[in-house]
Amino acid sequence: MTKGHWIGLMAGASAIAPVSGASAATAERSVFGEMPDGELVEAVTLAGENGVSVKVITLGATIQSFNVPDRDGEVADITIGYDTVEDYLERPNYWGQTIGRYANRFAQGRFSLDGKTYQVSQNDGENTLHGGADGFDKRNWTLESIEDGERATAVLTLRSADGDQGYPGNLDVRVVYSLDEHGALTIDFSATTDAPTIVNLTNHALFNLGGNGWPYGTYDQRLTIPASRFTPVDGGLIPTGELRSVEGTVLDFRSGRMLSDGIRHGQDEQIALGRGWDHNWVLDKGRTTQPELAARVEHDLSGRVLEVLTTEPGVQFYSGNFLDGTLAGKGGVLYRMGDGIALEPQMFPDTPNKPEFGSARLDPGETYRHTMIYRVSIKNN
C-alpha cells in the first residue's frame, strides 16, 4: 500500500472496520426498472459487514446510492440521485454516472487527430460537455459479472460504435466497481479502440456527507485538495491554457477550507464565471501509476470522511452550482445549490485542443486505464 493510499488515515480518520471477524463482502443482483423498449435496468448492491453499501445500476453505470454509517452507527446515503429509471431518463443529470467518451468540456466540440478534424455533438452552448448529448451516462450498460469475496465486485461493459457522437473508432469500455471491508470503493476504467480516438473517463457522483437531504447542504463540510495550481476558465468554462497559482485565492484548498467560505465570493472573477467552484485543479502529484490523494471531505458533525484517490493528474471540483430546487430526487428531496458536490478525477478539460496539457489520445493496440477510489472513514475527534 502506497503512502498516498493511507494519507487520510494518518490525518485522524479511521477506516470503517467490519463489525465481525468476517472479511467477506457481498454482491447482490436485482432489477431496478425497465427502459422504454422493455430492456431491463439491473442493479448490483455491493455490501460489507461494516455498514457500507453501494448500489450501482446499469443505466449510465451509475452509483445510485452510497450508504455510510456515522460515528454513532447511523447509516445515511451520501449521494444525490433518483429513485426510478423514469426519473433518470426524463430528468437527466450527472448524478453518479460514468462519464465518457470525454469527461468535462472541450471547446466547440472539435478536436483533431492526424490532421483530420472531428465534430462532436455540442450540448453545452457551442461546447461539448461529458461526451456529448448522448454520452455514456445515458446508455444501459451490460452487467457482465458480479462476485463476492474480500472485495465485492461488479463488472460493466459498453461498446461505443465508430462515429458515436462524432468520435472516431469502435471503443470497448469496461468499468469494474469493487467494495472492500474498509469502506473503499475502487473504480477501474479501461478502454480499447480500433482507430485513433480520445478518451477521458470518470465518475460524476455528487456527495453530501450529511446524507441525502441534509438541511445544511454541504456548507458545513471541509474540503482539502492537494493542488498548488488550477486551470482558470473563460465565460464558457473552457480553460484558457494558463496554470494559475491558487495562492491568495478562494481556490486554495491545500490546508482545507469550509465549503461556506468562498462560494459567494463574487469579487473573484473565476467564482463569478463558475457561479461558484467549477474548476479543474492541477494535482501536485501529477499522473501516477497507483491512486494517490486528490481530495478529502470532512464532516465534523457526523464524523464521516470521504477521500478521493486517482491515477489522473487533475480533479474537477463542482460545488453543485446549477442545482436550483426544481428537481426532486431520492425521497422527494428538492436539491438546491450546494446540496451535493462532485470531485471528478480526470485529464484536464480541453486537453484535445491544448497539447500543453498532455494527450487524451488512444491508439489501436493500447489500453486506456484510470483507477480512482472513493474511500470513506470515520473521524474520531
GROMACS .gro file of C-alpha atoms in nm:
model
  381
    1MET     CA    1   0.000   0.000   0.000
    2THR     CA    2   0.142   0.338  -0.100
    3LYS     CA    3   0.180   0.643   0.118
    4GLY     CA    4  -0.095   0.805  -0.090
    5HIS     CA    5  -0.337   0.524  -0.006
    6TRP     CA    6  -0.312   0.592   0.365
    7ILE     CA    7  -0.258   0.965   0.384
    8GLY     CA    8  -0.613   1.017   0.512
    9LEU     CA    9  -0.578   0.764   0.793
   10MET     CA   10  -0.270   0.948   0.914
   11ALA     CA   11  -0.482   1.264   0.943
   12GLY     CA   12  -0.711   1.150   1.223
   13ALA     CA   13  -0.965   0.928   1.043
   14SER     CA   14  -1.007   0.555   1.080
   15ALA     CA   15  -1.129   0.304   0.828
   16ILE     CA   16  -1.478   0.169   0.888
   17ALA     CA   17  -1.397  -0.178   1.015
   18PRO     CA   18  -1.614  -0.489   0.984
   19VAL     CA   19  -1.838  -0.548   1.283
   20SER     CA   20  -1.740  -0.915   1.293
   21GLY     CA   21  -1.429  -1.116   1.223
   22ALA     CA   22  -1.552  -1.197   0.873
   23SER     CA   23  -1.384  -1.046   0.570
   24ALA     CA   24  -1.644  -1.125   0.307
   25ALA     CA   25  -1.825  -0.858   0.110
   26THR     CA   26  -2.128  -0.945  -0.099
   27ALA     CA   27  -2.265  -0.853  -0.440
   28GLU     CA   28  -2.640  -0.894  -0.493
   29ARG     CA   29  -2.805  -0.861  -0.833
   30SER     CA   30  -3.158  -0.725  -0.878
   31VAL     CA   31  -3.385  -0.542  -1.123
   32PHE     CA   32  -3.400  -0.163  -1.086
   33GLY     CA   33  -3.652  -0.098  -1.364
   34GLU     CA   34  -3.703  -0.103  -1.741
   35MET     CA   35  -3.602   0.109  -2.037
   36PRO     CA   36  -3.885   0.231  -2.264
   37ASP     CA   37  -3.824  -0.062  -2.501
   38GLY     CA   38  -3.859  -0.311  -2.216
   39GLU     CA   39  -3.486  -0.374  -2.169
   40LEU     CA   40  -3.409  -0.436  -1.803
   41VAL     CA   41  -3.206  -0.193  -1.599
   42GLU     CA   42  -3.020  -0.407  -1.350
   43ALA     CA   43  -2.876  -0.315  -1.011
   44VAL     CA   44  -2.594  -0.458  -0.805
   45THR     CA   45  -2.568  -0.387  -0.433
   46LEU     CA   46  -2.212  -0.419  -0.305
   47ALA     CA   47  -2.213  -0.453   0.074
   48GLY     CA   48  -1.971  -0.512   0.357
   49GLU     CA   49  -2.038  -0.608   0.717
   50ASN     CA   50  -1.918  -0.262   0.824
   51GLY     CA   51  -2.247  -0.099   0.719
   52VAL     CA   52  -2.112   0.048   0.396
   53SER     CA   53  -2.306  -0.043   0.082
   54VAL     CA   54  -2.310   0.088  -0.274
   55LYS     CA   55  -2.582   0.033  -0.532
   56VAL     CA   56  -2.474   0.052  -0.897
   57ILE     CA   57  -2.730   0.047  -1.178
   58THR     CA   58  -2.660  -0.042  -1.541
   59LEU     CA   59  -2.822   0.278  -1.673
   60GLY     CA   60  -2.519   0.503  -1.701
   61ALA     CA   61  -2.309   0.255  -1.498
   62THR     CA   62  -2.431   0.481  -1.217
   63ILE     CA   63  -2.366   0.490  -0.843
   64GLN     CA   64  -2.731   0.517  -0.738
   65SER     CA   65  -2.664   0.511  -0.363
   66PHE     CA   66  -2.367   0.506  -0.126
   67ASN     CA   67  -2.471   0.421   0.231
   68VAL     CA   68  -2.226   0.501   0.510
   69PRO     CA   69  -2.258   0.495   0.891
   70ASP     CA   70  -2.168   0.797   1.104
   71ARG     CA   71  -1.966   0.781   1.427
   72ASP     CA   72  -2.281   0.665   1.611
   73GLY     CA   73  -2.355   0.391   1.358
   74GLU     CA   74  -2.645   0.576   1.190
   75VAL     CA   75  -2.641   0.499   0.819
   76ALA     CA   76  -2.717   0.762   0.554
   77ASP     CA   77  -2.697   0.775   0.176
   78ILE     CA   78  -2.420   1.027   0.100
   79THR     CA   79  -2.500   1.075  -0.271
   80ILE     CA   80  -2.781   1.255  -0.450
   81GLY     CA   81  -2.977   1.090  -0.730
   82TYR     CA   82  -3.311   0.943  -0.829
   83ASP     CA   83  -3.525   0.651  -0.715
   84THR     CA   84  -3.653   0.535  -1.056
   85VAL     CA   85  -3.540   0.469  -1.412
   86GLU     CA   86  -3.808   0.709  -1.534
   87ASP     CA   87  -3.655   0.997  -1.338
   88TYR     CA   88  -3.305   0.925  -1.470
   89LEU     CA   89  -3.440   0.923  -1.826
   90GLU     CA   90  -3.686   1.212  -1.809
   91ARG     CA   91  -3.477   1.450  -1.597
   92PRO     CA   92  -3.119   1.356  -1.681
   93ASN     CA   93  -2.835   1.494  -1.474
   94TYR     CA   94  -2.480   1.390  -1.399
   95TRP     CA   95  -2.551   1.231  -1.063
   96GLY     CA   96  -2.328   0.927  -1.015
   97GLN     CA   97  -2.292   0.824  -1.378
   98THR     CA   98  -1.987   0.702  -1.566
   99ILE     CA   99  -1.883   0.984  -1.799
  100GLY     CA  100  -1.739   0.938  -2.149
  101ARG     CA  101  -1.607   0.932  -2.409
  102TYR     CA  102  -1.456   1.256  -2.284
  103ALA     CA  103  -1.534   1.381  -1.935
  104ASN     CA  104  -1.570   1.757  -1.885
  105ARG     CA  105  -1.565   2.018  -2.164
  106PHE     CA  106  -1.378   2.078  -2.483
  107ALA     CA  107  -1.414   2.385  -2.699
  108GLN     CA  108  -1.666   2.398  -2.983
  109GLY     CA  109  -1.699   2.020  -2.976
  110ARG     CA  110  -1.399   1.988  -3.207
  111PHE     CA  111  -1.063   1.817  -3.196
  112SER     CA  112  -0.806   1.700  -3.448
  113LEU     CA  113  -0.616   1.374  -3.491
  114ASP     CA  114  -0.357   1.313  -3.763
  115GLY     CA  115  -0.466   1.624  -3.950
  116LYS     CA  116  -0.837   1.539  -3.952
  117THR     CA  117  -1.088   1.747  -3.755
  118TYR     CA  118  -1.380   1.575  -3.583
  119GLN     CA  119  -1.704   1.746  -3.481
  120VAL     CA  120  -1.875   1.605  -3.173
  121SER     CA  121  -2.229   1.686  -3.065
  122GLN     CA  122  -2.244   2.021  -2.885
  123ASN     CA  123  -2.456   2.006  -2.571
  124ASP     CA  124  -2.319   2.295  -2.363
  125GLY     CA  125  -2.372   2.602  -2.577
  126GLU     CA  126  -2.112   2.579  -2.853
  127ASN     CA  127  -1.903   2.335  -2.648
  128THR     CA  128  -1.919   1.964  -2.570
  129LEU     CA  129  -1.976   1.851  -2.212
  130HIS     CA  130  -1.928   1.499  -2.072
  131GLY     CA  131  -1.913   1.320  -2.404
  132GLY     CA  132  -2.197   1.491  -2.589
  133ALA     CA  133  -2.574   1.492  -2.598
  134ASP     CA  134  -2.596   1.111  -2.578
  135GLY     CA  135  -2.295   1.028  -2.365
  136PHE     CA  136  -2.213   0.709  -2.177
  137ASP     CA  137  -2.422   0.836  -1.885
  138LYS     CA  138  -2.739   0.775  -2.088
  139ARG     CA  139  -2.658   0.420  -2.207
  140ASN     CA  140  -2.777   0.099  -2.050
  141TRP     CA  141  -2.453  -0.088  -1.990
  142THR     CA  142  -2.415  -0.467  -1.982
  143LEU     CA  143  -2.363  -0.623  -1.641
  144GLU     CA  144  -2.104  -0.888  -1.724
  145SER     CA  145  -2.044  -1.041  -1.382
  146ILE     CA  146  -2.061  -0.999  -1.005
  147GLU     CA  147  -1.852  -1.162  -0.734
  148ASP     CA  148  -1.847  -1.193  -0.354
  149GLY     CA  149  -1.527  -1.214  -0.156
  150GLU     CA  150  -1.269  -0.996   0.012
  151ARG     CA  151  -1.395  -0.738  -0.237
  152ALA     CA  152  -1.748  -0.737  -0.372
  153THR     CA  153  -1.722  -0.670  -0.744
  154ALA     CA  154  -1.941  -0.576  -1.041
  155VAL     CA  155  -1.812  -0.561  -1.400
  156LEU     CA  156  -1.997  -0.349  -1.658
  157THR     CA  157  -1.918  -0.311  -2.027
  158LEU     CA  158  -2.022  -0.091  -2.317
  159ARG     CA  159  -1.940  -0.067  -2.688
  160SER     CA  160  -1.938   0.281  -2.839
  161ALA     CA  161  -1.950   0.248  -3.217
  162ASP     CA  162  -1.733   0.434  -3.463
  163GLY     CA  163  -1.897   0.774  -3.522
  164ASP     CA  164  -2.088   0.770  -3.193
  165GLN     CA  165  -2.149   1.140  -3.111
  166GLY     CA  166  -1.886   1.213  -3.379
  167TYR     CA  167  -1.594   1.030  -3.217
  168PRO     CA  168  -1.381   0.802  -3.435
  169GLY     CA  169  -1.319   0.434  -3.368
  170ASN     CA  170  -1.513   0.150  -3.212
  171LEU     CA  171  -1.445   0.184  -2.839
  172ASP     CA  172  -1.486  -0.108  -2.599
  173VAL     CA  173  -1.520   0.015  -2.241
  174ARG     CA  174  -1.503  -0.177  -1.914
  175VAL     CA  175  -1.578  -0.042  -1.565
  176VAL     CA  176  -1.512  -0.251  -1.255
  177TYR     CA  177  -1.664  -0.143  -0.922
  178SER     CA  178  -1.521  -0.316  -0.615
  179LEU     CA  179  -1.601  -0.252  -0.249
  180ASP     CA  180  -1.375  -0.376   0.030
  181GLU     CA  181  -1.440  -0.423   0.402
  182HIS     CA  182  -1.274  -0.096   0.500
  183GLY     CA  183  -1.505   0.145   0.317
  184ALA     CA  184  -1.312   0.183  -0.010
  185LEU     CA  185  -1.495   0.171  -0.343
  186THR     CA  186  -1.243   0.127  -0.623
  187ILE     CA  187  -1.346   0.208  -0.980
  188ASP     CA  188  -1.123   0.072  -1.256
  189PHE     CA  189  -1.185   0.213  -1.604
  190SER     CA  190  -1.031   0.062  -1.918
  191ALA     CA  191  -1.093   0.102  -2.290
  192THR     CA  192  -0.956  -0.016  -2.624
  193THR     CA  193  -1.013   0.113  -2.977
  194ASP     CA  194  -0.967   0.004  -3.338
  195ALA     CA  195  -0.886   0.357  -3.463
  196PRO     CA  196  -0.717   0.663  -3.309
  197THR     CA  197  -0.959   0.843  -3.077
  198ILE     CA  198  -0.974   1.038  -2.749
  199VAL     CA  199  -1.078   0.901  -2.410
  200ASN     CA  200  -1.121   1.051  -2.063
  201LEU     CA  201  -1.342   0.855  -1.823
  202THR     CA  202  -1.455   0.939  -1.470
  203ASN     CA  203  -1.743   0.906  -1.227
  204HIS     CA  204  -1.969   1.204  -1.153
  205ALA     CA  205  -2.114   1.126  -0.810
  206LEU     CA  206  -2.239   1.427  -0.611
  207PHE     CA  207  -2.170   1.379  -0.241
  208ASN     CA  208  -2.314   1.521   0.078
  209LEU     CA  209  -2.160   1.366   0.389
  210GLY     CA  210  -2.457   1.480   0.597
  211GLY     CA  211  -2.673   1.250   0.387
  212ASN     CA  212  -2.928   1.291   0.110
  213GLY     CA  213  -3.149   1.586   0.209
  214TRP     CA  214  -2.918   1.718   0.482
  215PRO     CA  215  -3.073   2.061   0.556
  216TYR     CA  216  -2.741   2.248   0.560
  217GLY     CA  217  -2.632   2.116   0.222
  218THR     CA  218  -2.255   2.071   0.207
  219TYR     CA  219  -2.167   2.410   0.353
  220ASP     CA  220  -2.082   2.265   0.695
  221GLN     CA  221  -1.817   2.039   0.540
  222ARG     CA  222  -1.444   2.095   0.486
  223LEU     CA  223  -1.261   2.023   0.160
  224THR     CA  224  -0.889   1.971   0.107
  225ILE     CA  225  -0.732   1.948  -0.240
  226PRO     CA  226  -0.353   1.896  -0.259
  227ALA     CA  227  -0.303   2.124  -0.558
  228SER     CA  228  -0.097   2.443  -0.589
  229ARG     CA  229  -0.245   2.538  -0.928
  230PHE     CA  230  -0.572   2.528  -1.118
  231THR     CA  231  -0.682   2.589  -1.477
  232PRO     CA  232  -0.871   2.921  -1.497
  233VAL     CA  233  -1.164   2.931  -1.740
  234ASP     CA  234  -1.331   3.171  -1.981
  235GLY     CA  235  -1.701   3.256  -1.997
  236GLY     CA  236  -1.781   2.916  -2.149
  237LEU     CA  237  -1.594   2.739  -1.867
  238ILE     CA  238  -1.322   2.634  -2.111
  239PRO     CA  239  -0.966   2.652  -1.970
  240THR     CA  240  -0.764   2.944  -2.101
  241GLY     CA  241  -0.446   2.734  -2.108
  242GLU     CA  242  -0.292   2.901  -1.804
  243LEU     CA  243  -0.187   2.702  -1.499
  244ARG     CA  244  -0.251   2.960  -1.225
  245SER     CA  245  -0.140   2.954  -0.863
  246VAL     CA  246  -0.413   2.917  -0.602
  247GLU     CA  247  -0.210   3.127  -0.358
  248GLY     CA  248  -0.418   3.404  -0.200
  249THR     CA  249  -0.743   3.299  -0.368
  250VAL     CA  250  -1.061   3.117  -0.260
  251LEU     CA  251  -0.945   2.833  -0.484
  252ASP     CA  252  -0.674   2.744  -0.233
  253PHE     CA  253  -0.781   2.422  -0.059
  254ARG     CA  254  -0.433   2.299   0.033
  255SER     CA  255  -0.488   2.344   0.407
  256GLY     CA  256  -0.861   2.273   0.397
  257ARG     CA  257  -1.147   2.522   0.356
  258MET     CA  258  -1.506   2.514   0.472
  259LEU     CA  259  -1.741   2.498   0.172
  260SER     CA  260  -1.925   2.800   0.312
  261ASP     CA  261  -1.602   3.001   0.277
  262GLY     CA  262  -1.576   3.147  -0.072
  263ILE     CA  263  -1.881   3.011  -0.252
  264ARG     CA  264  -2.034   3.364  -0.273
  265HIS     CA  265  -1.704   3.543  -0.333
  266GLY     CA  266  -1.811   3.731  -0.647
  267GLN     CA  267  -1.508   3.960  -0.634
  268ASP     CA  268  -1.310   3.667  -0.775
  269GLU     CA  269  -1.377   3.655  -1.149
  270GLN     CA  270  -1.337   3.276  -1.154
  271ILE     CA  271  -1.604   3.229  -0.888
  272ALA     CA  272  -1.834   3.465  -1.079
  273LEU     CA  273  -1.780   3.275  -1.406
  274GLY     CA  274  -1.846   2.937  -1.247
  275ARG     CA  275  -2.130   3.055  -1.020
  276GLY     CA  276  -1.914   2.904  -0.750
  277TRP     CA  277  -1.639   2.646  -0.785
  278ASP     CA  278  -1.648   2.458  -1.114
  279HIS     CA  279  -1.281   2.422  -1.200
  280ASN     CA  280  -1.005   2.172  -1.261
  281TRP     CA  281  -0.726   2.157  -1.003
  282VAL     CA  282  -0.376   2.056  -1.115
  283LEU     CA  283  -0.282   1.793  -0.859
  284ASP     CA  284   0.067   1.832  -0.718
  285LYS     CA  285   0.119   1.456  -0.751
  286GLY     CA  286   0.067   1.460  -1.130
  287ARG     CA  287  -0.023   1.137  -1.310
  288THR     CA  288   0.071   0.832  -1.102
  289THR     CA  289   0.081   0.456  -1.152
  290GLN     CA  290  -0.114   0.397  -0.829
  291PRO     CA  291  -0.406   0.606  -0.697
  292GLU     CA  292  -0.300   0.892  -0.470
  293LEU     CA  293  -0.498   1.156  -0.284
  294ALA     CA  294  -0.690   1.407  -0.497
  295ALA     CA  295  -0.940   1.541  -0.241
  296ARG     CA  296  -1.063   1.494   0.115
  297VAL     CA  297  -1.402   1.599   0.255
  298GLU     CA  298  -1.471   1.603   0.631
  299HIS     CA  299  -1.800   1.647   0.816
  300ASP     CA  300  -1.737   1.708   1.185
  301LEU     CA  301  -2.098   1.664   1.297
  302SER     CA  302  -2.139   1.310   1.158
  303GLY     CA  303  -1.771   1.218   1.166
  304ARG     CA  304  -1.784   1.097   0.806
  305VAL     CA  305  -1.477   1.148   0.589
  306LEU     CA  306  -1.454   1.093   0.214
  307GLU     CA  307  -1.123   1.068   0.032
  308VAL     CA  308  -1.091   1.060  -0.346
  309LEU     CA  309  -0.780   0.899  -0.490
  310THR     CA  310  -0.679   0.876  -0.855
  311THR     CA  311  -0.406   0.796  -1.102
  312GLU     CA  312  -0.504   1.101  -1.311
  313PRO     CA  313  -0.336   1.447  -1.296
  314GLY     CA  314  -0.646   1.659  -1.233
  315VAL     CA  315  -0.966   1.676  -1.032
  316GLN     CA  316  -1.271   1.883  -1.120
  317PHE     CA  317  -1.443   2.025  -0.814
  318TYR     CA  318  -1.803   2.127  -0.887
  319SER     CA  319  -1.995   2.278  -0.595
  320GLY     CA  320  -2.345   2.197  -0.720
  321ASN     CA  321  -2.395   2.549  -0.857
  322PHE     CA  322  -2.673   2.461  -1.101
  323LEU     CA  323  -2.896   2.281  -0.852
  324ASP     CA  324  -3.187   2.523  -0.827
  325GLY     CA  325  -3.457   2.345  -0.627
  326THR     CA  326  -3.661   2.244  -0.933
  327LEU     CA  327  -3.565   1.875  -0.934
  328ALA     CA  328  -3.693   1.627  -0.675
  329GLY     CA  329  -3.454   1.341  -0.619
  330LYS     CA  330  -3.434   1.044  -0.386
  331GLY     CA  331  -3.708   1.051  -0.124
  332GLY     CA  332  -3.867   1.353  -0.293
  333VAL     CA  333  -3.587   1.584  -0.180
  334LEU     CA  334  -3.564   1.911  -0.375
  335TYR     CA  335  -3.197   1.965  -0.450
  336ARG     CA  336  -3.068   2.319  -0.407
  337MET     CA  337  -2.736   2.485  -0.480
  338GLY     CA  338  -2.465   2.313  -0.278
  339ASP     CA  339  -2.673   2.009  -0.181
  340GLY     CA  340  -2.408   1.790  -0.343
  341ILE     CA  341  -2.052   1.835  -0.465
  342ALA     CA  342  -1.867   1.647  -0.738
  343LEU     CA  343  -1.497   1.559  -0.724
  344GLU     CA  344  -1.416   1.418  -1.067
  345PRO     CA  345  -1.065   1.280  -1.126
  346GLN     CA  346  -0.969   1.335  -1.488
  347MET     CA  347  -0.738   1.463  -1.755
  348PHE     CA  348  -0.768   1.840  -1.785
  349PRO     CA  349  -1.067   1.989  -1.970
  350ASP     CA  350  -1.000   2.077  -2.337
  351THR     CA  351  -0.683   1.865  -2.342
  352PRO     CA  352  -0.762   1.753  -2.701
  353ASN     CA  353  -0.717   2.117  -2.810
  354LYS     CA  354  -0.433   2.208  -2.572
  355PRO     CA  355  -0.128   1.986  -2.628
  356GLU     CA  356   0.047   2.165  -2.342
  357PHE     CA  357  -0.198   1.983  -2.111
  358GLY     CA  358  -0.082   1.642  -2.232
  359SER     CA  359  -0.263   1.392  -2.453
  360ALA     CA  360  -0.602   1.221  -2.438
  361ARG     CA  361  -0.524   1.013  -2.748
  362LEU     CA  362  -0.580   0.638  -2.755
  363ASP     CA  363  -0.445   0.427  -3.043
  364PRO     CA  364  -0.519   0.070  -3.152
  365GLY     CA  365  -0.312  -0.179  -2.954
  366GLU     CA  366  -0.311   0.046  -2.646
  367THR     CA  367  -0.535   0.027  -2.338
  368TYR     CA  368  -0.667   0.335  -2.164
  369ARG     CA  369  -0.665   0.293  -1.785
  370HIS     CA  370  -0.781   0.507  -1.496
  371THR     CA  371  -0.818   0.387  -1.138
  372MET     CA  372  -0.999   0.600  -0.883
  373ILE     CA  373  -1.112   0.531  -0.527
  374TYR     CA  374  -1.390   0.674  -0.311
  375ARG     CA  375  -1.281   0.583   0.042
  376VAL     CA  376  -1.499   0.654   0.345
  377SER     CA  377  -1.391   0.653   0.707
  378ILE     CA  378  -1.488   0.793   1.046
  379LYS     CA  379  -1.322   1.092   1.211
  380ASN     CA  380  -1.277   1.018   1.578
  381ASN     CA  381  -1.247   1.376   1.703
   0.00000   0.00000   0.00000
